[in-house]
Amino acid sequence: VRQATEVAGFNERDVCLSWMPLTHDMGLIGMHLIMLANRVTMALMQTELFIRRPLLWLALATRKRATILASPNFGYRHYLKVLGERTPEGVDLRAVRLVFNGAEPISVELCREFMARLAPHGLAPNAMYPVYGLAEASLAVSFPQVGSLWESVTLDRHKLGVAQTVAKVAADSRDGLALVSVGRPISDCEVRLADDSDNAVVVGQAGHIQIRGPNVTSGYYEDPELNARSFAAGGWLRTGDLGVLIDERLFITGRAKELIILNGQNYYPHDLEAIAERAPGLELGKVVAAGCRKRGALGEDLVLFVLHRTELKDFLPVATAAARLINEETGLEVAEVVPVKRIPKTTSGKIQRHLLEGAYEQGEFDAELAELSTLRAALKADGASV
């Protein structure tokens, strides 16, 4: 609480409006306990209500004169999707000083769109507040300086491997991956980047994010095996996240266990998903990128899992467009685009890629893929481009 308050300056004049569930650490610790400790006036919106009627979120923020808002990346997309081309009615966000953005990969494009759409309604350009944290750190690890404009950098997606020196590229580069700064470490919380052997990497190299400090857990309850895997020498906690420090600011690149390794290079699922989501009929949360290895194969293939519940013949144009976009922007070949009726997620909304990967590798989608292959062959025979 002290560490977060020192940076963000929470006080009894603040009004916090949150729809994040109290079963999630950002909702419970960030938007409830920290606010309670600082005598912040709190308004809680039911998560289910936000999902059903997201436009009520900023209408309530206007009514409550909220100064603090928060959402993961998908919440901003959900709001904008439902808003569509309409103009928000009766929304006045001049009181808002912080819009927390965390808990999942942050989209530069989405930040820009949200801030631009709400700027005419009083939302200050420096209100967007991207942060990084995890439950093992009692939530907070790094915060930006309050009042500063949120920052982004575009790096070569082919040079983001562990202990690899990152390279900045132009914002419109075909090889560019745009990342959002999540600020500097909060007081007393140390952050370092390490290689696969837990040695600190040099400045300018990507690496595993490791943390230590009084806010960091000393271990998991009665689980010595997990503790042995989770801590490096010197008390450094392995967060499982990957990132890079640029000008002392932290940028998160992805999760280590979700890395897709193709042709000896590391790629991040959320980067490839963001590209595929530009295909007509796709959007945030409907596509999952994963590296899958069929039994007997020597390496991983890039596989897309796409939420689709109608006839398979209607799926082919979507699959073709998504695969083509990834190839055009990254040079990578998509081995399969798999239709799935459900995308498994944790209770906090994180995609469970390993379940989809396991199902694919066990052949659970073979029948659908065979039918798609037959449909594709028939269309080609008729002269269609698929």
CSV table of C-alpha atoms in Angstrom, one decimal:
chain,number,residue,atom,x,y,z
A,1,VAL,CA,0.0,0.0,0.0
A,2,ARG,CA,2.8,2.4,1.0
A,3,GLN,CA,4.8,1.7,-2.2
A,4,ALA,CA,1.9,2.2,-4.5
A,5,THR,CA,0.7,5.3,-2.7
A,6,GLU,CA,4.1,7.0,-2.8
A,7,VAL,CA,3.9,7.0,-6.6
A,8,ALA,CA,0.2,7.3,-7.4
A,9,GLY,CA,-0.6,9.7,-4.6
A,10,PHE,CA,-4.0,8.2,-3.6
A,11,ASN,CA,-5.8,10.3,-1.1
A,12,GLU,CA,-9.2,10.9,0.5
A,13,ARG,CA,-10.2,13.4,-2.3
A,14,ASP,CA,-10.0,10.5,-4.8
A,15,VAL,CA,-13.1,8.6,-6.1
A,16,CYS,CA,-12.4,5.2,-7.4
A,17,LEU,CA,-14.9,3.4,-9.7
A,18,SER,CA,-14.0,-0.3,-10.4
A,19,TRP,CA,-15.8,-3.2,-12.1
A,20,MET,CA,-13.0,-5.6,-11.6
A,21,PRO,CA,-13.9,-8.6,-9.5
A,22,LEU,CA,-12.8,-8.9,-5.9
A,23,THR,CA,-11.7,-12.4,-6.6
A,24,HIS,CA,-8.8,-11.0,-8.8
A,25,ASP,CA,-5.7,-9.4,-7.2
A,26,MET,CA,-6.0,-6.1,-9.2
A,27,GLY,CA,-9.7,-5.8,-8.1
A,28,LEU,CA,-9.1,-6.9,-4.5
A,29,ILE,CA,-5.8,-5.3,-3.7
A,30,GLY,CA,-5.4,-2.5,-6.2
A,31,MET,CA,-8.9,-1.2,-6.5
A,32,HIS,CA,-10.2,-2.1,-3.0
A,33,LEU,CA,-7.6,-2.6,-0.2
A,34,ILE,CA,-5.2,0.1,-1.4
A,35,MET,CA,-8.2,2.5,-1.8
A,36,LEU,CA,-9.6,1.6,1.6
A,37,ALA,CA,-6.3,2.3,3.3
A,38,ASN,CA,-6.1,5.7,1.7
A,39,ARG,CA,-9.7,6.7,2.6
A,40,VAL,CA,-10.6,6.9,-1.1
A,41,THR,CA,-14.3,7.0,-1.8
A,42,MET,CA,-15.1,3.7,-3.6
A,43,ALA,CA,-17.8,2.7,-6.0
A,44,LEU,CA,-18.1,-0.9,-7.1
A,45,MET,CA,-19.8,-1.9,-10.3
A,46,GLN,CA,-20.7,-5.6,-10.8
A,47,THR,CA,-18.4,-7.3,-13.2
A,48,GLU,CA,-21.4,-9.0,-14.9
A,49,LEU,CA,-23.1,-5.6,-15.4
A,50,PHE,CA,-20.0,-4.2,-17.1
A,51,ILE,CA,-19.8,-7.2,-19.4
A,52,ARG,CA,-23.5,-6.8,-20.3
A,53,ARG,CA,-23.6,-3.0,-20.5
A,54,PRO,CA,-20.1,-1.6,-20.7
A,55,LEU,CA,-21.3,1.9,-21.7
A,56,LEU,CA,-22.6,2.3,-18.1
A,57,TRP,CA,-19.0,2.3,-16.9
A,58,LEU,CA,-18.2,5.8,-18.0
A,59,ALA,CA,-21.7,7.0,-17.5
A,60,LEU,CA,-21.3,6.0,-13.8
A,61,ALA,CA,-17.8,7.5,-13.8
A,62,THR,CA,-19.4,10.8,-14.9
A,63,ARG,CA,-22.1,10.6,-12.2
A,64,LYS,CA,-19.6,9.8,-9.4
A,65,ARG,CA,-17.0,12.3,-10.6
A,66,ALA,CA,-14.5,9.4,-10.5
A,67,THR,CA,-10.8,10.3,-10.4
A,68,ILE,CA,-9.5,6.7,-10.7
A,69,LEU,CA,-10.6,4.0,-13.2
A,70,ALA,CA,-9.1,0.6,-14.1
A,71,SER,CA,-9.4,-2.2,-16.6
A,72,PRO,CA,-7.4,-4.9,-18.3
A,73,ASN,CA,-6.8,-4.5,-22.0
A,74,PHE,CA,-9.9,-6.4,-23.0
A,75,GLY,CA,-12.2,-4.1,-21.0
A,76,TYR,CA,-11.2,-1.1,-23.1
A,77,ARG,CA,-11.7,-3.1,-26.3
A,78,HIS,CA,-15.1,-4.3,-25.0
A,79,TYR,CA,-16.2,-0.7,-24.3
A,80,LEU,CA,-15.2,0.5,-27.7
A,81,LYS,CA,-16.7,-2.4,-29.5
A,82,VAL,CA,-20.1,-1.8,-28.0
A,83,LEU,CA,-19.8,1.9,-28.5
A,84,GLY,CA,-19.2,1.4,-32.2
A,85,GLU,CA,-19.4,4.6,-34.2
A,86,ARG,CA,-21.6,6.3,-31.7
A,87,THR,CA,-20.6,9.3,-29.6
A,88,PRO,CA,-20.8,8.7,-25.8
A,89,GLU,CA,-23.7,10.7,-24.5
A,90,GLY,CA,-23.5,12.7,-21.3
A,91,VAL,CA,-20.0,11.5,-20.5
A,92,ASP,CA,-17.7,14.0,-18.7
A,93,LEU,CA,-14.3,12.6,-17.6
A,94,ARG,CA,-12.6,15.8,-16.6
A,95,ALA,CA,-12.3,14.6,-13.0
A,96,VAL,CA,-10.3,11.4,-14.0
A,97,ARG,CA,-6.6,11.6,-13.3
A,98,LEU,CA,-5.6,7.9,-13.6
A,99,VAL,CA,-6.9,5.2,-15.8
A,100,PHE,CA,-5.1,2.0,-14.7
A,101,ASN,CA,-4.2,-0.5,-17.4
A,102,GLY,CA,-2.8,-3.8,-16.4
A,103,ALA,CA,-3.3,-7.5,-15.7
A,104,GLU,CA,-2.7,-8.6,-19.3
A,105,PRO,CA,-0.7,-7.5,-22.4
A,106,ILE,CA,-1.3,-3.9,-23.2
A,107,SER,CA,-2.1,-2.9,-26.8
A,108,VAL,CA,-0.5,0.4,-28.0
A,109,GLU,CA,-3.1,0.7,-30.7
A,110,LEU,CA,-6.0,0.2,-28.2
A,111,CYS,CA,-4.6,2.8,-25.8
A,112,ARG,CA,-4.4,5.3,-28.6
A,113,GLU,CA,-7.9,4.5,-29.8
A,114,PHE,CA,-9.5,4.7,-26.3
A,115,MET,CA,-7.8,8.0,-25.4
A,116,ALA,CA,-8.6,9.6,-28.8
A,117,ARG,CA,-12.3,8.5,-28.6
A,118,LEU,CA,-12.7,9.9,-25.0
A,119,ALA,CA,-10.5,13.0,-25.4
A,120,PRO,CA,-13.5,15.1,-26.6
A,121,HIS,CA,-15.3,14.1,-23.3
A,122,GLY,CA,-12.6,15.6,-21.1
A,123,LEU,CA,-10.2,12.6,-20.6
A,124,ALA,CA,-6.7,14.1,-20.2
A,125,PRO,CA,-4.0,12.6,-22.5
A,126,ASN,CA,-1.8,11.8,-19.5
A,127,ALA,CA,-4.5,9.9,-17.7
A,128,MET,CA,-3.7,6.5,-19.3
A,129,TYR,CA,-1.6,4.7,-16.6
A,130,PRO,CA,-0.1,1.4,-17.7
A,131,VAL,CA,1.3,-0.7,-14.8
A,132,TYR,CA,2.9,-4.0,-14.1
A,133,GLY,CA,2.4,-6.3,-11.1
A,134,LEU,CA,1.5,-9.8,-9.9
A,135,ALA,CA,0.0,-11.4,-6.8
A,136,GLU,CA,3.5,-12.6,-5.7
A,137,ALA,CA,4.5,-8.9,-5.3
A,138,SER,CA,1.4,-8.0,-3.3
A,139,LEU,CA,0.3,-6.6,-6.6
A,140,ALA,CA,2.6,-3.7,-7.6
A,141,VAL,CA,6.0,-3.9,-9.3
A,142,SER,CA,6.3,-0.8,-11.5
A,143,PHE,CA,4.3,2.4,-12.0
A,144,PRO,CA,4.9,5.3,-14.3
A,145,GLN,CA,5.4,8.8,-13.0
A,146,VAL,CA,2.0,10.4,-12.4
A,147,GLY,CA,1.2,13.2,-14.8
A,148,SER,CA,3.6,11.9,-17.5
A,149,LEU,CA,2.3,10.9,-21.0
A,150,TRP,CA,2.2,7.2,-21.5
A,151,GLU,CA,5.1,5.9,-23.6
A,152,SER,CA,5.6,3.3,-26.2
A,153,VAL,CA,8.4,1.9,-28.2
A,154,THR,CA,8.5,-0.2,-31.4
A,155,LEU,CA,11.1,-3.1,-31.4
A,156,ASP,CA,12.1,-5.6,-34.0
A,157,ARG,CA,9.9,-8.7,-33.2
A,158,HIS,CA,12.7,-11.0,-34.5
A,159,LYS,CA,15.2,-9.7,-31.9
A,160,LEU,CA,13.4,-10.2,-28.7
A,161,GLY,CA,15.0,-13.5,-27.5
A,162,VAL,CA,16.3,-13.9,-24.0
A,163,ALA,CA,19.8,-12.2,-23.7
A,164,GLN,CA,19.3,-10.8,-27.2
A,165,THR,CA,20.0,-7.1,-27.8
A,166,VAL,CA,16.8,-5.4,-28.8
A,167,ALA,CA,16.6,-3.1,-31.8
A,168,LYS,CA,14.3,-0.1,-32.2
A,169,VAL,CA,12.5,0.2,-35.6
A,170,ALA,CA,10.1,2.7,-37.2
A,171,ALA,CA,6.6,2.6,-35.9
A,172,ASP,CA,5.3,1.5,-39.3
A,173,SER,CA,8.0,-1.2,-39.8
A,174,ARG,CA,6.7,-4.6,-41.0
A,175,ASP,CA,9.0,-6.2,-38.3
A,176,GLY,CA,7.8,-3.9,-35.5
A,177,LEU,CA,6.2,-4.9,-32.3
A,178,ALA,CA,4.8,-1.9,-30.3
A,179,LEU,CA,5.2,-2.1,-26.5
A,180,VAL,CA,3.9,0.1,-23.8
A,181,SER,CA,6.1,1.3,-20.9
A,182,VAL,CA,4.9,0.2,-17.5
A,183,GLY,CA,7.1,2.7,-15.7
A,184,ARG,CA,9.9,2.3,-13.2
A,185,PRO,CA,10.1,-0.1,-10.2
A,186,ILE,CA,8.3,1.2,-7.1
A,187,SER,CA,10.4,1.9,-4.0
A,188,ASP,CA,12.2,-1.0,-2.3
A,189,CYS,CA,11.2,-3.4,-5.1
A,190,GLU,CA,14.1,-4.5,-7.2
A,191,VAL,CA,13.7,-5.6,-10.8
A,192,ARG,CA,16.3,-7.3,-12.9
A,193,LEU,CA,16.4,-9.1,-16.3
A,194,ALA,CA,18.1,-12.4,-16.4
A,195,ASP,CA,19.2,-15.0,-19.0
A,196,ASP,CA,18.1,-18.7,-18.9
A,197,SER,CA,20.8,-19.4,-16.3
A,198,ASP,CA,19.6,-16.6,-13.9
A,199,ASN,CA,22.5,-14.3,-14.8
A,200,ALA,CA,21.7,-10.7,-15.2
A,201,VAL,CA,21.7,-9.6,-18.8
A,202,VAL,CA,23.4,-6.4,-20.0
A,203,VAL,CA,21.4,-3.1,-20.5
A,204,GLY,CA,19.5,-3.2,-23.7
A,205,GLN,CA,19.0,-7.0,-23.8
A,206,ALA,CA,15.7,-8.8,-23.3
A,207,GLY,CA,15.4,-11.2,-20.4
A,208,HIS,CA,13.4,-13.0,-17.7
A,209,ILE,CA,11.9,-10.5,-15.2
A,210,GLN,CA,12.9,-11.3,-11.7
A,211,ILE,CA,12.0,-9.3,-8.6
A,212,ARG,CA,12.8,-9.1,-4.9
A,213,GLY,CA,11.9,-6.8,-2.0
A,214,PRO,CA,9.7,-6.6,1.1
A,215,ASN,CA,6.5,-6.7,-1.0
A,216,VAL,CA,7.6,-10.0,-2.7
A,217,THR,CA,6.4,-13.3,-1.4
A,218,SER,CA,8.9,-15.5,0.6
A,219,GLY,CA,7.4,-18.6,-0.9
A,220,TYR,CA,4.3,-20.7,-1.7
A,221,TYR,CA,2.5,-22.4,1.2
A,222,GLU,CA,3.8,-25.9,1.9
A,223,ASP,CA,5.1,-26.4,-1.6
A,224,PRO,CA,8.9,-26.8,-1.5
A,225,GLU,CA,9.1,-28.1,-5.0
A,226,LEU,CA,7.4,-25.0,-6.5
A,227,ASN,CA,9.5,-22.8,-4.3
A,228,ALA,CA,12.7,-24.4,-5.6
A,229,ARG,CA,11.6,-23.7,-9.2
A,230,SER,CA,10.4,-20.2,-8.5
A,231,PHE,CA,13.4,-18.6,-6.8
A,232,ALA,CA,16.9,-17.9,-8.1
A,233,ALA,CA,20.0,-17.4,-5.9
A,234,GLY,CA,19.9,-14.2,-3.9
A,235,GLY,CA,16.1,-14.4,-3.3
A,236,TRP,CA,15.1,-13.3,-6.8
A,237,LEU,CA,11.6,-14.5,-7.7
A,238,ARG,CA,11.2,-15.7,-11.2
A,239,THR,CA,8.0,-14.0,-12.4
A,240,GLY,CA,7.6,-16.0,-15.6
A,241,ASP,CA,7.4,-12.8,-17.5
A,242,LEU,CA,9.8,-11.5,-20.1
A,243,GLY,CA,10.7,-7.9,-20.8
A,244,VAL,CA,13.3,-5.3,-21.5
A,245,LEU,CA,14.5,-2.1,-19.8
A,246,ILE,CA,14.9,1.0,-22.0
A,247,ASP,CA,15.9,4.3,-20.3
A,248,GLU,CA,15.2,2.6,-16.9
A,249,ARG,CA,11.6,2.0,-18.0
A,250,LEU,CA,10.2,-1.5,-18.1
A,251,PHE,CA,8.5,-3.0,-21.1
A,252,ILE,CA,6.8,-6.4,-20.9
A,253,THR,CA,7.2,-8.6,-24.0
A,254,GLY,CA,5.3,-11.7,-22.9
A,255,ARG,CA,5.2,-14.9,-20.8
A,256,ALA,CA,8.1,-17.3,-21.0
A,257,LYS,CA,6.0,-20.4,-21.0
A,258,GLU,CA,3.9,-19.1,-23.9
A,259,LEU,CA,6.8,-18.3,-26.2
A,260,ILE,CA,6.4,-19.7,-29.7
A,261,ILE,CA,9.8,-20.9,-31.1
A,262,LEU,CA,9.9,-20.9,-34.9
A,263,ASN,CA,13.1,-21.3,-37.0
A,264,GLY,CA,15.1,-20.7,-33.9
A,265,GLN,CA,13.4,-17.4,-33.2
A,266,ASN,CA,11.1,-16.5,-30.3
A,267,TYR,CA,7.7,-15.0,-31.0
A,268,TYR,CA,5.0,-13.7,-28.6
A,269,PRO,CA,1.4,-15.0,-29.0
A,270,HIS,CA,-0.3,-11.7,-28.2
A,271,ASP,CA,1.7,-10.0,-31.0
A,272,LEU,CA,0.6,-12.6,-33.6
A,273,GLU,CA,-3.0,-12.5,-32.2
A,274,ALA,CA,-3.2,-8.7,-32.6
A,275,ILE,CA,-2.2,-9.1,-36.3
A,276,ALA,CA,-4.7,-11.9,-36.9
A,277,GLU,CA,-7.5,-10.0,-35.2
A,278,ARG,CA,-7.5,-7.5,-38.1
A,279,ALA,CA,-9.1,-10.1,-40.3
A,280,PRO,CA,-12.8,-9.5,-41.1
A,281,GLY,CA,-14.9,-11.2,-38.5
A,282,LEU,CA,-12.2,-11.5,-35.9
A,283,GLU,CA,-11.6,-9.4,-32.8
A,284,LEU,CA,-9.9,-9.4,-29.4
A,285,GLY,CA,-10.4,-12.7,-27.5
A,286,LYS,CA,-11.5,-14.7,-30.5
A,287,VAL,CA,-8.1,-15.9,-31.7
A,288,VAL,CA,-5.3,-17.7,-29.9
A,289,ALA,CA,-1.8,-18.2,-31.3
A,290,ALA,CA,0.3,-21.2,-30.1
A,291,GLY,CA,3.3,-23.2,-31.0
A,292,CYS,CA,2.2,-26.8,-31.4
A,293,ARG,CA,4.2,-30.0,-32.0
A,294,LYS,CA,2.4,-33.0,-33.4
A,295,ARG,CA,3.7,-36.4,-32.2
A,296,GLY,CA,6.8,-37.3,-34.1
A,297,ALA,CA,7.5,-33.8,-35.4
A,298,LEU,CA,10.9,-32.3,-34.9
A,299,GLY,CA,9.8,-28.7,-34.3
A,300,GLU,CA,6.9,-26.5,-33.4
A,301,ASP,CA,4.3,-25.3,-35.9
A,302,LEU,CA,2.4,-22.0,-35.7
A,303,VAL,CA,-1.3,-22.8,-35.1
A,304,LEU,CA,-4.2,-20.4,-34.7
A,305,PHE,CA,-7.3,-21.4,-32.8
A,306,VAL,CA,-10.3,-19.3,-33.8
A,307,LEU,CA,-13.6,-19.2,-32.0
A,308,HIS,CA,-16.2,-20.3,-34.6
A,309,ARG,CA,-19.7,-21.8,-34.0
A,310,THR,CA,-21.3,-21.8,-37.4
A,311,GLU,CA,-20.7,-24.0,-40.5
A,312,LEU,CA,-17.2,-24.8,-41.5
A,313,LYS,CA,-17.6,-23.4,-45.1
A,314,ASP,CA,-18.1,-20.0,-43.5
A,315,PHE,CA,-14.9,-20.4,-41.6
A,316,LEU,CA,-12.6,-20.7,-44.6
A,317,PRO,CA,-12.5,-17.0,-45.6
A,318,VAL,CA,-11.7,-16.0,-42.0
A,319,ALA,CA,-9.0,-18.6,-41.7
A,320,THR,CA,-7.4,-17.6,-45.0
A,321,ALA,CA,-7.4,-13.9,-44.1
A,322,ALA,CA,-5.9,-14.4,-40.7
A,323,ALA,CA,-3.1,-16.6,-42.0
A,324,ARG,CA,-2.4,-14.2,-44.8
A,325,LEU,CA,-2.1,-11.2,-42.5
A,326,ILE,CA,0.4,-13.0,-40.3
A,327,ASN,CA,2.5,-14.1,-43.3
A,328,GLU,CA,2.5,-10.6,-44.8
A,329,GLU,CA,3.5,-8.9,-41.6
A,330,THR,CA,5.9,-11.4,-40.1
A,331,GLY,CA,7.0,-13.7,-42.9
A,332,LEU,CA,5.8,-16.7,-40.8
A,333,GLU,CA,3.7,-19.5,-42.2
A,334,VAL,CA,0.6,-20.6,-40.3
A,335,ALA,CA,0.5,-24.4,-40.3
A,336,GLU,CA,-3.2,-24.6,-39.3
A,337,VAL,CA,-6.1,-22.4,-38.5
A,338,VAL,CA,-8.3,-24.5,-36.2
A,339,PRO,CA,-12.0,-23.7,-35.5
A,340,VAL,CA,-12.9,-24.1,-31.8
A,341,LYS,CA,-16.3,-23.7,-30.1
A,342,ARG,CA,-14.8,-22.5,-26.8
A,343,ILE,CA,-11.6,-20.7,-25.8
A,344,PRO,CA,-10.7,-22.0,-22.3
A,345,LYS,CA,-9.8,-19.3,-19.8
A,346,THR,CA,-8.9,-19.1,-16.1
A,347,THR,CA,-11.3,-17.5,-13.6
A,348,SER,CA,-9.4,-14.2,-14.0
A,349,GLY,CA,-9.9,-14.3,-17.8
A,350,LYS,CA,-6.4,-15.5,-18.9
A,351,ILE,CA,-6.3,-17.8,-21.9
A,352,GLN,CA,-5.3,-21.4,-21.1
A,353,ARG,CA,-3.2,-22.0,-24.2
A,354,HIS,CA,-1.8,-25.3,-22.9
A,355,LEU,CA,-5.3,-26.8,-23.1
A,356,LEU,CA,-5.7,-25.9,-26.7
A,357,GLU,CA,-2.1,-27.0,-27.5
A,358,GLY,CA,-2.7,-30.4,-25.8
A,359,ALA,CA,-6.0,-31.0,-27.6
A,360,TYR,CA,-4.4,-30.2,-31.0
A,361,GLU,CA,-1.4,-32.4,-30.3
A,362,GLN,CA,-3.7,-35.3,-29.3
A,363,GLY,CA,-5.6,-35.0,-32.5
A,364,GLU,CA,-8.9,-33.8,-31.1
A,365,PHE,CA,-9.4,-31.4,-34.0
A,366,ASP,CA,-8.3,-33.8,-36.8
A,367,ALA,CA,-11.9,-34.3,-38.0
A,368,GLU,CA,-12.6,-30.6,-38.4
A,369,LEU,CA,-9.2,-30.0,-40.1
A,370,ALA,CA,-9.9,-32.9,-42.5
A,371,GLU,CA,-13.3,-31.4,-43.4
A,372,LEU,CA,-11.7,-28.0,-44.0
A,373,SER,CA,-9.1,-29.6,-46.2
A,374,THR,CA,-11.8,-31.2,-48.3
A,375,LEU,CA,-13.8,-27.9,-48.6
A,376,ARG,CA,-10.6,-26.0,-49.5
A,377,ALA,CA,-9.8,-28.6,-52.3
A,378,ALA,CA,-13.3,-28.3,-53.7
A,379,LEU,CA,-13.2,-24.5,-53.8
A,380,LYS,CA,-9.8,-24.6,-55.5
A,381,ALA,CA,-11.2,-27.0,-58.1
A,382,ASP,CA,-13.9,-24.4,-58.8
A,383,GLY,CA,-11.3,-21.8,-59.3
A,384,ALA,CA,-11.8,-20.0,-55.9
A,385,SER,CA,-8.8,-18.4,-54.1
A,386,VAL,CA,-8.5,-19.9,-50.6
